[in-house]
Short mmCIF file of C-alpha atoms and ligand atoms in Angstrom, two decimals:
data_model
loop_
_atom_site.label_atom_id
_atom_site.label_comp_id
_atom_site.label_asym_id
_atom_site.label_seq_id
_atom_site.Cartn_x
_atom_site.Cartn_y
_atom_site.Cartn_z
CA UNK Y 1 -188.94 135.46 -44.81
CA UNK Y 2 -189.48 138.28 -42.90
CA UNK Y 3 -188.17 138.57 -39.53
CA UNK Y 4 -188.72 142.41 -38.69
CA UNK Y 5 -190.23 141.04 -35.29
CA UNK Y 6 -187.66 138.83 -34.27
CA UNK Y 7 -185.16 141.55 -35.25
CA UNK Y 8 -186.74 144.50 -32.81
CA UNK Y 9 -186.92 141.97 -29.63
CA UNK Y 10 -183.10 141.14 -30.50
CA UNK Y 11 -182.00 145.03 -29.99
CA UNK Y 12 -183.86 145.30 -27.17
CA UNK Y 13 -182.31 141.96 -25.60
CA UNK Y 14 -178.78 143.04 -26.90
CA UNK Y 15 -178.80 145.66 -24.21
CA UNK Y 16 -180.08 143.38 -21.06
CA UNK Y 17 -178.07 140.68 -21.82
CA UNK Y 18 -174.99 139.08 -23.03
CA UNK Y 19 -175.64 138.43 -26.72
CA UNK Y 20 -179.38 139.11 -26.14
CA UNK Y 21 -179.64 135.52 -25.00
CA UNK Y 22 -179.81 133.23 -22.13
CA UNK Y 23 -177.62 130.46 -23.57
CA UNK Y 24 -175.07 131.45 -26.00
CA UNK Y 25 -175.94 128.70 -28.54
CA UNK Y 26 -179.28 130.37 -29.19
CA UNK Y 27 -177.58 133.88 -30.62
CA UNK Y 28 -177.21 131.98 -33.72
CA UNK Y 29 -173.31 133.02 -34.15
CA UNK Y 30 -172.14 130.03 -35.71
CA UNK Y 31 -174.63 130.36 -38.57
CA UNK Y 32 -174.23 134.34 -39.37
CA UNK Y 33 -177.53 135.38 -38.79
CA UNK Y 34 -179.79 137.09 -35.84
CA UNK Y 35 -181.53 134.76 -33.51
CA UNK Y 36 -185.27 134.16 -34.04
CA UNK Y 37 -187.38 135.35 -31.08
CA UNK Y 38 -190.09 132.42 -30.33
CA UNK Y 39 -193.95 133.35 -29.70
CA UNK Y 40 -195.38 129.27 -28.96
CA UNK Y 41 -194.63 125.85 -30.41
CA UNK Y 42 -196.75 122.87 -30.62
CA UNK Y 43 -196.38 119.23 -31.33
CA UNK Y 44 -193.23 118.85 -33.69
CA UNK Y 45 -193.82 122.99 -35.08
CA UNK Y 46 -192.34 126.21 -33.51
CA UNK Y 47 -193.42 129.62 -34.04
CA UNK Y 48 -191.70 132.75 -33.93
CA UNK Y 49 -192.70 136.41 -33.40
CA UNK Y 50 -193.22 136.74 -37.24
CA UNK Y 51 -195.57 134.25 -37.57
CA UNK Y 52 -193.33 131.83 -39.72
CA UNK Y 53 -193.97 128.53 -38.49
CA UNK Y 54 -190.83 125.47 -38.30
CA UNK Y 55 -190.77 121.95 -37.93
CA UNK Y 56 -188.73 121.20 -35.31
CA UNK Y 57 -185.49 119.54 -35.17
CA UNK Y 58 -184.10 121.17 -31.89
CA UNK Y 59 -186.83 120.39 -29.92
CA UNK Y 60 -185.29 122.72 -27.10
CA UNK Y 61 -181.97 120.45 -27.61
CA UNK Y 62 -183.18 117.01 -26.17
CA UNK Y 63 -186.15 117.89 -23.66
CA UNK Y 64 -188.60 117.56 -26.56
CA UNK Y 65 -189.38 113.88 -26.99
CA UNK Y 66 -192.83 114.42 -26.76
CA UNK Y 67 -193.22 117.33 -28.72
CA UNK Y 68 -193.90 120.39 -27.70
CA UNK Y 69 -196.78 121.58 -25.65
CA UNK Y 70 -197.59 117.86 -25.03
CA UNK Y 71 -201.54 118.03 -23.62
CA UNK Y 72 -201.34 115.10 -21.78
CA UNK Y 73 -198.23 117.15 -19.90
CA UNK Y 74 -199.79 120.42 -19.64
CA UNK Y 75 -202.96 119.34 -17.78
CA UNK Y 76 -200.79 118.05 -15.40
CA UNK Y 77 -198.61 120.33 -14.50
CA UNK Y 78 -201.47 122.79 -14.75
CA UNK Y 79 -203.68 120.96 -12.19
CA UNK Y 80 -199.77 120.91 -10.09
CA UNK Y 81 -199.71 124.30 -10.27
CA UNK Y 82 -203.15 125.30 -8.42
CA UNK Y 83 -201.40 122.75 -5.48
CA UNK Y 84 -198.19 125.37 -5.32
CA UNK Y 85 -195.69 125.67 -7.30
CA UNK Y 86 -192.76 125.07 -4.37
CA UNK Y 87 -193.03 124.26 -0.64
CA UNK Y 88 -189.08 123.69 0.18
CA UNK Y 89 -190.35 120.01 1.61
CA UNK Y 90 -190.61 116.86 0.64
CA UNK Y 91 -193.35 115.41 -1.21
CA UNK Y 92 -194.50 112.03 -2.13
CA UNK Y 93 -194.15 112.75 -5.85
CA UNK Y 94 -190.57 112.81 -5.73
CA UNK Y 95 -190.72 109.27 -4.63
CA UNK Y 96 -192.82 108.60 -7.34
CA UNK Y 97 -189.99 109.56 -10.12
CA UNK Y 98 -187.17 108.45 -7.92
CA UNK Y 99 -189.23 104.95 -8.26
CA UNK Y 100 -189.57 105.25 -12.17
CA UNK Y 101 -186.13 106.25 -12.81
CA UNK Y 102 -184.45 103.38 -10.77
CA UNK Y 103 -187.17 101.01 -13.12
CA UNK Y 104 -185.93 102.47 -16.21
CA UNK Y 105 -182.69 102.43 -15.24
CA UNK Y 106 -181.85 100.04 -12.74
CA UNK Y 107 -178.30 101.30 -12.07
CA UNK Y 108 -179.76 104.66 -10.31
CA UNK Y 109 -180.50 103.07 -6.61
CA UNK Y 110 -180.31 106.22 -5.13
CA UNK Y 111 -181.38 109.38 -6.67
CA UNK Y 112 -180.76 113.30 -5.67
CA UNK Y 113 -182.52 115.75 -7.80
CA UNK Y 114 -181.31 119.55 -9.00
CA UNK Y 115 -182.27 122.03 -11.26
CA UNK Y 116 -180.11 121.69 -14.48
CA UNK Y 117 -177.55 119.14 -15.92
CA UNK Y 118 -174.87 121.14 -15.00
CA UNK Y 119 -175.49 120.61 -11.34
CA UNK Y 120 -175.93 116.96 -11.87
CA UNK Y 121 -172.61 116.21 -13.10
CA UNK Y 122 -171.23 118.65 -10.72
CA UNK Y 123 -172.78 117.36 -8.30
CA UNK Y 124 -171.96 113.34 -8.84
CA UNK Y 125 -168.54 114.22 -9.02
CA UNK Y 126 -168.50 115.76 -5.73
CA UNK Y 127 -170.39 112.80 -4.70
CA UNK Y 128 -167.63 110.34 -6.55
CA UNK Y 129 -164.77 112.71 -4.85
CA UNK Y 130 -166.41 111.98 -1.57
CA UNK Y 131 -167.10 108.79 -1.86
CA UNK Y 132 -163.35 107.49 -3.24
CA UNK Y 133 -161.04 110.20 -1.02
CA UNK Y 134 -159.43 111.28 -4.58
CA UNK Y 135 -158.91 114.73 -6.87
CA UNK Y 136 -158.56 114.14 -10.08
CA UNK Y 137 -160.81 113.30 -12.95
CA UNK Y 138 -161.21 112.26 -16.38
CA UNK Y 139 -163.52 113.74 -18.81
CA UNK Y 140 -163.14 113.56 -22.41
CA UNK Y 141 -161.92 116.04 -25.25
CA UNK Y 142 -165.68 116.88 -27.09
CA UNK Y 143 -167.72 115.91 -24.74
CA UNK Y 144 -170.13 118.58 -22.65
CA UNK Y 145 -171.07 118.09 -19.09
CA UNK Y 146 -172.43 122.08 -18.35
CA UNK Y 147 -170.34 124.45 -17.29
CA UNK Y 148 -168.90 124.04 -14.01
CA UNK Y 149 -165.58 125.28 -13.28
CA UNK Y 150 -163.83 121.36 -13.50
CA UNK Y 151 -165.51 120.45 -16.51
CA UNK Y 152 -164.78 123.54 -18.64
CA UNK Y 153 -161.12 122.08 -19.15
CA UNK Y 154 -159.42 120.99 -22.52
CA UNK Y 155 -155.80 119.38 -22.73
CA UNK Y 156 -153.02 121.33 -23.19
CA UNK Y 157 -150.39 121.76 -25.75
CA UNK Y 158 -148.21 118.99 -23.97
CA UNK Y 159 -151.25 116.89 -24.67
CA UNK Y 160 -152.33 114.18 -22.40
CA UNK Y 161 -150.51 115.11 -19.22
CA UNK Y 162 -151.85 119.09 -18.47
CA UNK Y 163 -154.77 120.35 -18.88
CA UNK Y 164 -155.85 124.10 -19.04
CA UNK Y 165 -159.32 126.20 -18.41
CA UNK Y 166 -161.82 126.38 -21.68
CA UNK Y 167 -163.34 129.14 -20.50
CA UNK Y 168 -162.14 132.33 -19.28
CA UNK Y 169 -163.11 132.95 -15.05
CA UNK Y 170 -161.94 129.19 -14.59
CA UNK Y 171 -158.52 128.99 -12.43
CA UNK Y 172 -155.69 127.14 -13.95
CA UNK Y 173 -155.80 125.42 -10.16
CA UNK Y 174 -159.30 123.81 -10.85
CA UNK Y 175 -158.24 122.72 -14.74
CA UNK Y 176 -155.27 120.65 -13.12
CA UNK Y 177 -157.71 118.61 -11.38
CA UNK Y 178 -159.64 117.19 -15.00
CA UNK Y 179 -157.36 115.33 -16.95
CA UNK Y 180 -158.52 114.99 -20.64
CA UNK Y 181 -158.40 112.07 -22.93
CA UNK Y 182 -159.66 111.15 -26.51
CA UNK Y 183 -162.51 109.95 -27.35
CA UNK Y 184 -162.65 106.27 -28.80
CA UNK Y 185 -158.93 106.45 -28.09
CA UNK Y 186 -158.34 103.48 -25.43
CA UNK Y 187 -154.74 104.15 -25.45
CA UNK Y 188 -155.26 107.81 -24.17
CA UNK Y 189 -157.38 106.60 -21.14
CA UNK Y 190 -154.89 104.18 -20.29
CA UNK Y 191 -151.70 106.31 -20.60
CA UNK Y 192 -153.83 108.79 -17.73
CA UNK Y 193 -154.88 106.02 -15.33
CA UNK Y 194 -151.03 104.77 -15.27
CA UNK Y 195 -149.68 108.20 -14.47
CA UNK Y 196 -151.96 109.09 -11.96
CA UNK Y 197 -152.16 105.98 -9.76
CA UNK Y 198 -154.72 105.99 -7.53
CA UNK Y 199 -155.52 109.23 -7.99
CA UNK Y 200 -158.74 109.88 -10.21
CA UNK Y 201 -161.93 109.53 -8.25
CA UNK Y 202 -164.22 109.23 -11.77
CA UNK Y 203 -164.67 108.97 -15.17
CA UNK Y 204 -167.17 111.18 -16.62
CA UNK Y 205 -168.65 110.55 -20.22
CA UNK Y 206 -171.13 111.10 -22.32
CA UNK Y 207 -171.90 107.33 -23.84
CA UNK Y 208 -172.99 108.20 -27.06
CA UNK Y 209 -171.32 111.76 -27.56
CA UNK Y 210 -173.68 114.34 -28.57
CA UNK Y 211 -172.09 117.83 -28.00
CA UNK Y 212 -169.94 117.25 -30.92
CA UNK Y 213 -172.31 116.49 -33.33
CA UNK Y 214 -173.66 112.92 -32.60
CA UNK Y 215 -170.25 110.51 -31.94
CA UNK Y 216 -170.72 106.84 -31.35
CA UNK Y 217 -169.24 104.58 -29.18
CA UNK Y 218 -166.63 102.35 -31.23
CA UNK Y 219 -167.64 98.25 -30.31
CA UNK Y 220 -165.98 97.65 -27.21
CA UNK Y 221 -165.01 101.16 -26.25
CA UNK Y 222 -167.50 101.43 -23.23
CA UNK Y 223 -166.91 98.13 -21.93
CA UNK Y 224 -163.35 99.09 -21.99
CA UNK Y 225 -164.25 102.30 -19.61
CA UNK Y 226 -165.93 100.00 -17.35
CA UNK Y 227 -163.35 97.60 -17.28
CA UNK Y 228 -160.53 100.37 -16.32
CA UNK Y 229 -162.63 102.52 -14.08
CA UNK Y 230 -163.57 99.13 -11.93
CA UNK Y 231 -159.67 97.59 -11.88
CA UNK Y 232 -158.71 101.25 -10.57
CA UNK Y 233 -161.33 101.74 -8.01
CA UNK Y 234 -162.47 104.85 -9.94
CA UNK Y 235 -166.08 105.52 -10.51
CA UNK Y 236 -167.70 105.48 -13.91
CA UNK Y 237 -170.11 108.34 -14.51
CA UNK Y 238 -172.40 107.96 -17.53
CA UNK Y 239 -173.19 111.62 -18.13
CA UNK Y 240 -176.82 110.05 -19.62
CA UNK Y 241 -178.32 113.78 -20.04
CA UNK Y 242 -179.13 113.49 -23.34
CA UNK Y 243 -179.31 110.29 -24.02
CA UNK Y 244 -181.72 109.15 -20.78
CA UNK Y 245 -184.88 108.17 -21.69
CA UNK Y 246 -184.10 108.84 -25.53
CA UNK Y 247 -182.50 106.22 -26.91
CA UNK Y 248 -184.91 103.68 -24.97
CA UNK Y 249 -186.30 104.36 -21.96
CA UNK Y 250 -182.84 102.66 -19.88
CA UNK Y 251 -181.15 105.10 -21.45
CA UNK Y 252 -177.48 104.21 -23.63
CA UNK Y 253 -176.54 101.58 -20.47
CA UNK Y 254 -179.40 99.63 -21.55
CA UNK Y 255 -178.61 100.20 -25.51
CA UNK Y 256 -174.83 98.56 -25.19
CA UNK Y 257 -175.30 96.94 -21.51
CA UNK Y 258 -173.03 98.33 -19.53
CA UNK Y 259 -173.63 99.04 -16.30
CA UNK Y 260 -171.99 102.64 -14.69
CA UNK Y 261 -171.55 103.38 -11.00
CA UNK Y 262 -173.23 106.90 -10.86
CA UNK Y 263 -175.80 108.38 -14.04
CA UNK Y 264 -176.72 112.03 -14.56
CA UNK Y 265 -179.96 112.77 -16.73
CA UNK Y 266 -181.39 115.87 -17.47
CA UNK Y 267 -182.97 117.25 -20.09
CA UNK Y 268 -185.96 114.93 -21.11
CA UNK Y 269 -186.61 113.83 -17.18
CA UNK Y 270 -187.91 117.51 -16.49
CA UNK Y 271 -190.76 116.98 -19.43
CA UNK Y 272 -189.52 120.51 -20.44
CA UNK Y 273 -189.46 121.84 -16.80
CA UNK Y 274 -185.97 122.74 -15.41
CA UNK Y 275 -185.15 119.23 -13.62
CA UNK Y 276 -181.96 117.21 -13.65
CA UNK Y 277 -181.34 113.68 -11.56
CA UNK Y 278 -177.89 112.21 -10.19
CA UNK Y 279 -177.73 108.90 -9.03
CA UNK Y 280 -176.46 105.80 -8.88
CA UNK Y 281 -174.85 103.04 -6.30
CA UNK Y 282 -176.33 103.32 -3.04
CA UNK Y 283 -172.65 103.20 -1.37
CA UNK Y 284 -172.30 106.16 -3.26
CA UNK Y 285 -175.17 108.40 -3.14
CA UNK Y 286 -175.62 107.29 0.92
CA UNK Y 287 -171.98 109.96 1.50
CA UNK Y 288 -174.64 112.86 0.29
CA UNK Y 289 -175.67 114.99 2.77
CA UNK Y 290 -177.52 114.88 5.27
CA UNK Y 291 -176.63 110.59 5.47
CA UNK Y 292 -173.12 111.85 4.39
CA UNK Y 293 -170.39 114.55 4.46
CA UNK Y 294 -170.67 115.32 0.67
CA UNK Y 295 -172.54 118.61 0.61
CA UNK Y 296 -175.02 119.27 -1.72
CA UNK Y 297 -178.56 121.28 -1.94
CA UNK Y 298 -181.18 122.93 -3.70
CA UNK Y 299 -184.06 125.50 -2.90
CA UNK Y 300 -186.08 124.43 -5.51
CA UNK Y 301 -184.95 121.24 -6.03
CA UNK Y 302 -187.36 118.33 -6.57
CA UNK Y 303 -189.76 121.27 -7.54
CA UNK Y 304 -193.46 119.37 -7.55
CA UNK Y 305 -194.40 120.85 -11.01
CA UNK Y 306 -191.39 119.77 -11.99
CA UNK Y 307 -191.43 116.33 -11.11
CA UNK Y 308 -195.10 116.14 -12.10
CA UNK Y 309 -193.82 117.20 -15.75
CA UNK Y 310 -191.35 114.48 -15.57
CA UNK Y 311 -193.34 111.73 -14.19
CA UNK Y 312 -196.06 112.48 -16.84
CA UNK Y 313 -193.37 112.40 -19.98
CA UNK Y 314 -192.07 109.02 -18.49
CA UNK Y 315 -195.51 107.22 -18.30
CA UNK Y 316 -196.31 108.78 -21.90
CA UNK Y 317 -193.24 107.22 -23.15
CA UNK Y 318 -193.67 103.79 -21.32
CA UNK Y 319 -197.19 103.61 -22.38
CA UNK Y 320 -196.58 103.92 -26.09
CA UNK Y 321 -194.13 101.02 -26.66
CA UNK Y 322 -194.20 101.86 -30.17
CA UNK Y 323 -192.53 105.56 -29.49
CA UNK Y 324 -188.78 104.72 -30.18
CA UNK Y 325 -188.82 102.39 -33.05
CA UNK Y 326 -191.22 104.99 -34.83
CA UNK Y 327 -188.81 107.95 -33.97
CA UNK Y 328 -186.17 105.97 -35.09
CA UNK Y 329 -187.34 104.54 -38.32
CA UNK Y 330 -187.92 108.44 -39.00
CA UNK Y 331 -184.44 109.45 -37.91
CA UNK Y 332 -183.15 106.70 -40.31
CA UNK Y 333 -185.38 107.88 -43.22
CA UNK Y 334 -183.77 111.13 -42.50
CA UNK Y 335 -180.10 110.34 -42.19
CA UNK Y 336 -180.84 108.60 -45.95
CA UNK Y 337 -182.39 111.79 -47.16
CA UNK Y 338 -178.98 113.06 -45.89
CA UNK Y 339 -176.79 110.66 -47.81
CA UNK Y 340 -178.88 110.98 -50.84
CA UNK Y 341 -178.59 115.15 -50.87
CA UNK Y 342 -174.42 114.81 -50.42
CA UNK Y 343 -174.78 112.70 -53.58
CA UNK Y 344 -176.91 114.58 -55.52
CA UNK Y 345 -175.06 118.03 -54.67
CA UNK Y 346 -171.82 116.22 -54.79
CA UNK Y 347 -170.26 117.38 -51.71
CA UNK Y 348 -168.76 115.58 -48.65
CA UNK Y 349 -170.72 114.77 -45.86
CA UNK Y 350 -170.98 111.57 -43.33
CA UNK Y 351 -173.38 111.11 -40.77
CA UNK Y 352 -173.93 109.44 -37.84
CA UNK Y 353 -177.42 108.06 -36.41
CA UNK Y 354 -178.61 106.12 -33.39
CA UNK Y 355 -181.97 105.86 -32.08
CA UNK Y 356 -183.67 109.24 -32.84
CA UNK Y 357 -180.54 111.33 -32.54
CA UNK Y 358 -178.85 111.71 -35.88
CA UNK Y 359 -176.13 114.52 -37.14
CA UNK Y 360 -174.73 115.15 -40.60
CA UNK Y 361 -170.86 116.02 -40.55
CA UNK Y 362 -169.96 117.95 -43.70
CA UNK Y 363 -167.22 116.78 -43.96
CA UNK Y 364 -165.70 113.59 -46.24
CA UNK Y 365 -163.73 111.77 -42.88
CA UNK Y 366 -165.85 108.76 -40.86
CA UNK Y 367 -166.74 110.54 -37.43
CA UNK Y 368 -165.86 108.50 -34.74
CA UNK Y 369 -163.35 111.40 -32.44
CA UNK Y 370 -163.26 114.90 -32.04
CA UNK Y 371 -161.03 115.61 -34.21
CA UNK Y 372 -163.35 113.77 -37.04
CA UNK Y 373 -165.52 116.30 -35.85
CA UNK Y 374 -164.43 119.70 -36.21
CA UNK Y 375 -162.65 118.59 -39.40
CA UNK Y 376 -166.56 120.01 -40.52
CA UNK Y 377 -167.14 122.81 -42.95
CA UNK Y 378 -168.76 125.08 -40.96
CA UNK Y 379 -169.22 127.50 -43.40
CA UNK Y 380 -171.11 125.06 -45.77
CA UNK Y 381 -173.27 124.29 -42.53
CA UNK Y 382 -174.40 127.65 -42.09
CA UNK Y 383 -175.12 127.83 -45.92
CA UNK Y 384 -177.16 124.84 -45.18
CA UNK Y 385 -178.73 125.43 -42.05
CA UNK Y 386 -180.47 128.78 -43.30
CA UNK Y 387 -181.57 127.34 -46.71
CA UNK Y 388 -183.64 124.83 -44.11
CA UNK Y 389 -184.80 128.14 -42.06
CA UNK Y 390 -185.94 129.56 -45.19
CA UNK Y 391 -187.57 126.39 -46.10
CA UNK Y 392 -189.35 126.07 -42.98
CA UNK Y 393 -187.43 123.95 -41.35
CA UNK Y 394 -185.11 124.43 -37.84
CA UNK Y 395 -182.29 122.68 -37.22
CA UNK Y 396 -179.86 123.25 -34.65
CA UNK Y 397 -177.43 126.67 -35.53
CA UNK Y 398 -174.19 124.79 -35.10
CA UNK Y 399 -172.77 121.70 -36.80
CA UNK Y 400 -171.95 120.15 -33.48
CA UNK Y 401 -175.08 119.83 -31.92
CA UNK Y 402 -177.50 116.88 -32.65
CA UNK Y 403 -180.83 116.77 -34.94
CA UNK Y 404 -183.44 115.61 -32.07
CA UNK Y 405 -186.62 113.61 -33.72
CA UNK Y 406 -189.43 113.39 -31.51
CA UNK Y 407 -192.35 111.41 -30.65
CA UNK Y 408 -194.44 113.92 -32.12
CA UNK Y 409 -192.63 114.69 -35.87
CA UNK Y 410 -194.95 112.25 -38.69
CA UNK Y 411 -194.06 110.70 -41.50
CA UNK Y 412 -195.70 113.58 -43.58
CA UNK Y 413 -193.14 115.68 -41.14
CA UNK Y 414 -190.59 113.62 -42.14
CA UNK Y 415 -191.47 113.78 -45.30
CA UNK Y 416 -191.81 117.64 -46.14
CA UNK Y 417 -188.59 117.62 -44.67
CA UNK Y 418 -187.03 115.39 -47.41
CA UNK Y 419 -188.77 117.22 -49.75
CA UNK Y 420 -186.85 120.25 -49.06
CA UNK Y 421 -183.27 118.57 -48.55
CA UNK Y 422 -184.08 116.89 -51.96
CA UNK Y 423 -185.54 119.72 -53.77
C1 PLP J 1 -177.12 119.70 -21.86
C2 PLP J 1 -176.10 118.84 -21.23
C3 PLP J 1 -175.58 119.10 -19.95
C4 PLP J 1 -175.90 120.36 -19.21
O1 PLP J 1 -177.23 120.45 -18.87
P1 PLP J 1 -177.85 121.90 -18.55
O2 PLP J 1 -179.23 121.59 -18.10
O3 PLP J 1 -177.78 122.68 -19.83
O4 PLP J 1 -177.01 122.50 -17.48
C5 PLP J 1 -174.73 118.16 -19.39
N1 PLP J 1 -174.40 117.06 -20.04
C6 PLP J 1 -174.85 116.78 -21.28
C7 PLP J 1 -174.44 115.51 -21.94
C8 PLP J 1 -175.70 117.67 -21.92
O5 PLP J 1 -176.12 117.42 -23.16
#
């Protein structure tokens, strides 16, 4: 495989930015090689400077449900961009979305929209501070919400009851404020809502867990979150940005019926534009600004091409009804080829599926906590991941990060991929 391309851009990049990259993810440290420098992608294949040509399992980590370069998408938000690309005003499109998102998912009343996930969790919990007069929250050990200064926190070594920055730049100050808990763990969610009476504004999770790998829900666990968030008058945030509009078009609340206060999506609602959406009770949302005190803005928020991108993906996926159970009878198919490689090789692995978002822990324990998690062999997943790259196919460079299938990947997709995890 040669990369001599890829390799040239990287040196260059090295010196302009941290890591050469945007995102540290895409550096490709976890899997001990140099990142590959992308010319175009298409439909469920992406391309890099070299001219070797991947299927697609990344699918720019969750916007991707379409594919890439979607046509459908790009003459609209071509035909947006001769209208202007941002006024700083209001349009009637924005309306539009705000309209198909509270259809979808019926919780979202009110909507606000920003520029990246991280501003939409950031931004609810402001808006859940606000609304309930409180400090503290509770996020969960695993689970990724961006990178805002309260939400890069992890507990510390006297466990459950202090909690310390993840991140260098973050002050110890901020990190008391997010108290962490385990996730699946009931009791550790109800040991921090008894010592801090009355104290935690909200409860931020991701409902299927998907920054550790791919992490279900245990039966019962969510309704359990919305049980204790209601009795305690804290507010439930279903961080929903990957799984909005992915694992049905209501999102996880609609897969296991639970019904949060506030919702963030991201990803997939910008149809591979920067966009992210907070929302949720109307009572809530109504203490934004400029109806409320909670202050919170955006330049190019509600960007038109933007929302046109977004409004285009969601009436793509609503008007193929078939979408979902075909990306998910493909994810199975996968997560068997999966199963049936472990076997054959004779090593450990488990792995976890739902709708079209699928992982494969190597590692022999069920995965249903963090811990599960990172009890991974890391090392065998790099070993893995670039046999795929060789092979032609891209999965994500980290064990915990999901395998997105997409609208666009076909069985004979699917099935070259098999091939090569078989061969
Ligand atoms: C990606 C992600 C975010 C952050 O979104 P950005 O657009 O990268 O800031 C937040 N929450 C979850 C669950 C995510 O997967």
């Amino acid at each position: 495989m040669n990369t001599s391309k890829s390799e040239e851009l990287y040196k260059i990049a090295l010196d302009l930015m941290p890591g050469g990259v945007n995102s540290p993810v895409r550096a490709f440290g976890s899997v001990g090689r140099k990142p590959l420098f992308i010319d175009h992608a298409k439909g469920s294949y992406i391309y890099d400077v070299d001219g070797n040509e991947y299927i697609d399992y990344v699918c720019s980590w969750g916007p991707g449900i379409l594919g890439h370069a979607h046509p459908e998408v790009l003459e609209a938000v071509i035909k947006a961009c001769f209208d202007g690309l941002t006024f700083g005003a209001p349009t009637g499109k924005e309306s539009t979305l705000a309209a198909m998102i509270r259809d979808c998912v019926p919780s979202m009343e009110m909507v606000r929209m920003v520029n990246s996930g991280t501003e939409a969790t950031m931004s609810a919990i402001r808006a859940a501070r606000g609304y309930t007069g409180r400090d503290k929250i509770i996020k969960f050990k695993g689970c990724y919400h961006g990178h805002s200064d309260g939400l890069l926190v992890q507990a510390g070594s006297a466990a459950l009851t202090q909690s310390v920055p993840d991140s260098s730049g973050v002050p110890a100050s901020f990190a008391k404020q997010t108290l962490v808990a385990l996730y699946n763990d009931k009791d550790s969610v109800r040991e921090l809502f008894e010592n801090n009476k009355d104290q935690i504004a909200a409860l931020i999770v991701e409902p299927v867990a998907a920054n550790m790998g791919v992490v279900l829900p245990e039966e019962g666990f969510l309704r359990f979150l919305r049980d204790i968030t209601a009795e305690n008058g804290t507010v439930l945030i279903f961080d929903e940005v990957i799984t909005g509009f992915r694992l049905g078009i209501g999102g996880a609340q609609q897969w296991y019926g639970i019904k949060p206060d506030m919702t963030t999506l991201g990803k997939i609602v910008g149809g591979g534009m920067p966009m992210a959406v907070y929302g949720g009770k109307r009572e809530i949302m109504q203490n934004v600004a400029p109806t409320g005190k909670v202050y919170q803005a955006g330049t190019l928020a509600g960007n038109p091409v933007a929302v046109t991108a977004g409004i285009r993906t969601l009436e793509l996926l609503q008007e193929d009804p078939g979408i979902y159970d075909r990306m998910e009878k493909n994810t199975r198919k996968l997560a068997d080829a999966y199963k049936k490689r472990a076997e054959r090789l004779g090593v450990s692995m488990h792995v976890n599926q739902i709708g079209s978002l699928m992982c494969a822990f190597f590692t022999d324990r069920k995965v249903t906590d963090y811990a599960g998690a990172t009890s991974s062999d890391t090392d065998a997943y790099a070993k893995y991941f670039n046999e795929m790259l060789e092979s032609g196919i891209y999965v994500a460079p980290s064990q915990f990060e999901a395998m997105f299938i997409s609208g666009a990947h076909s069985e004979e997709d699917i099935n070259r991929t098999i091939e090569v995890l078989l061969k």
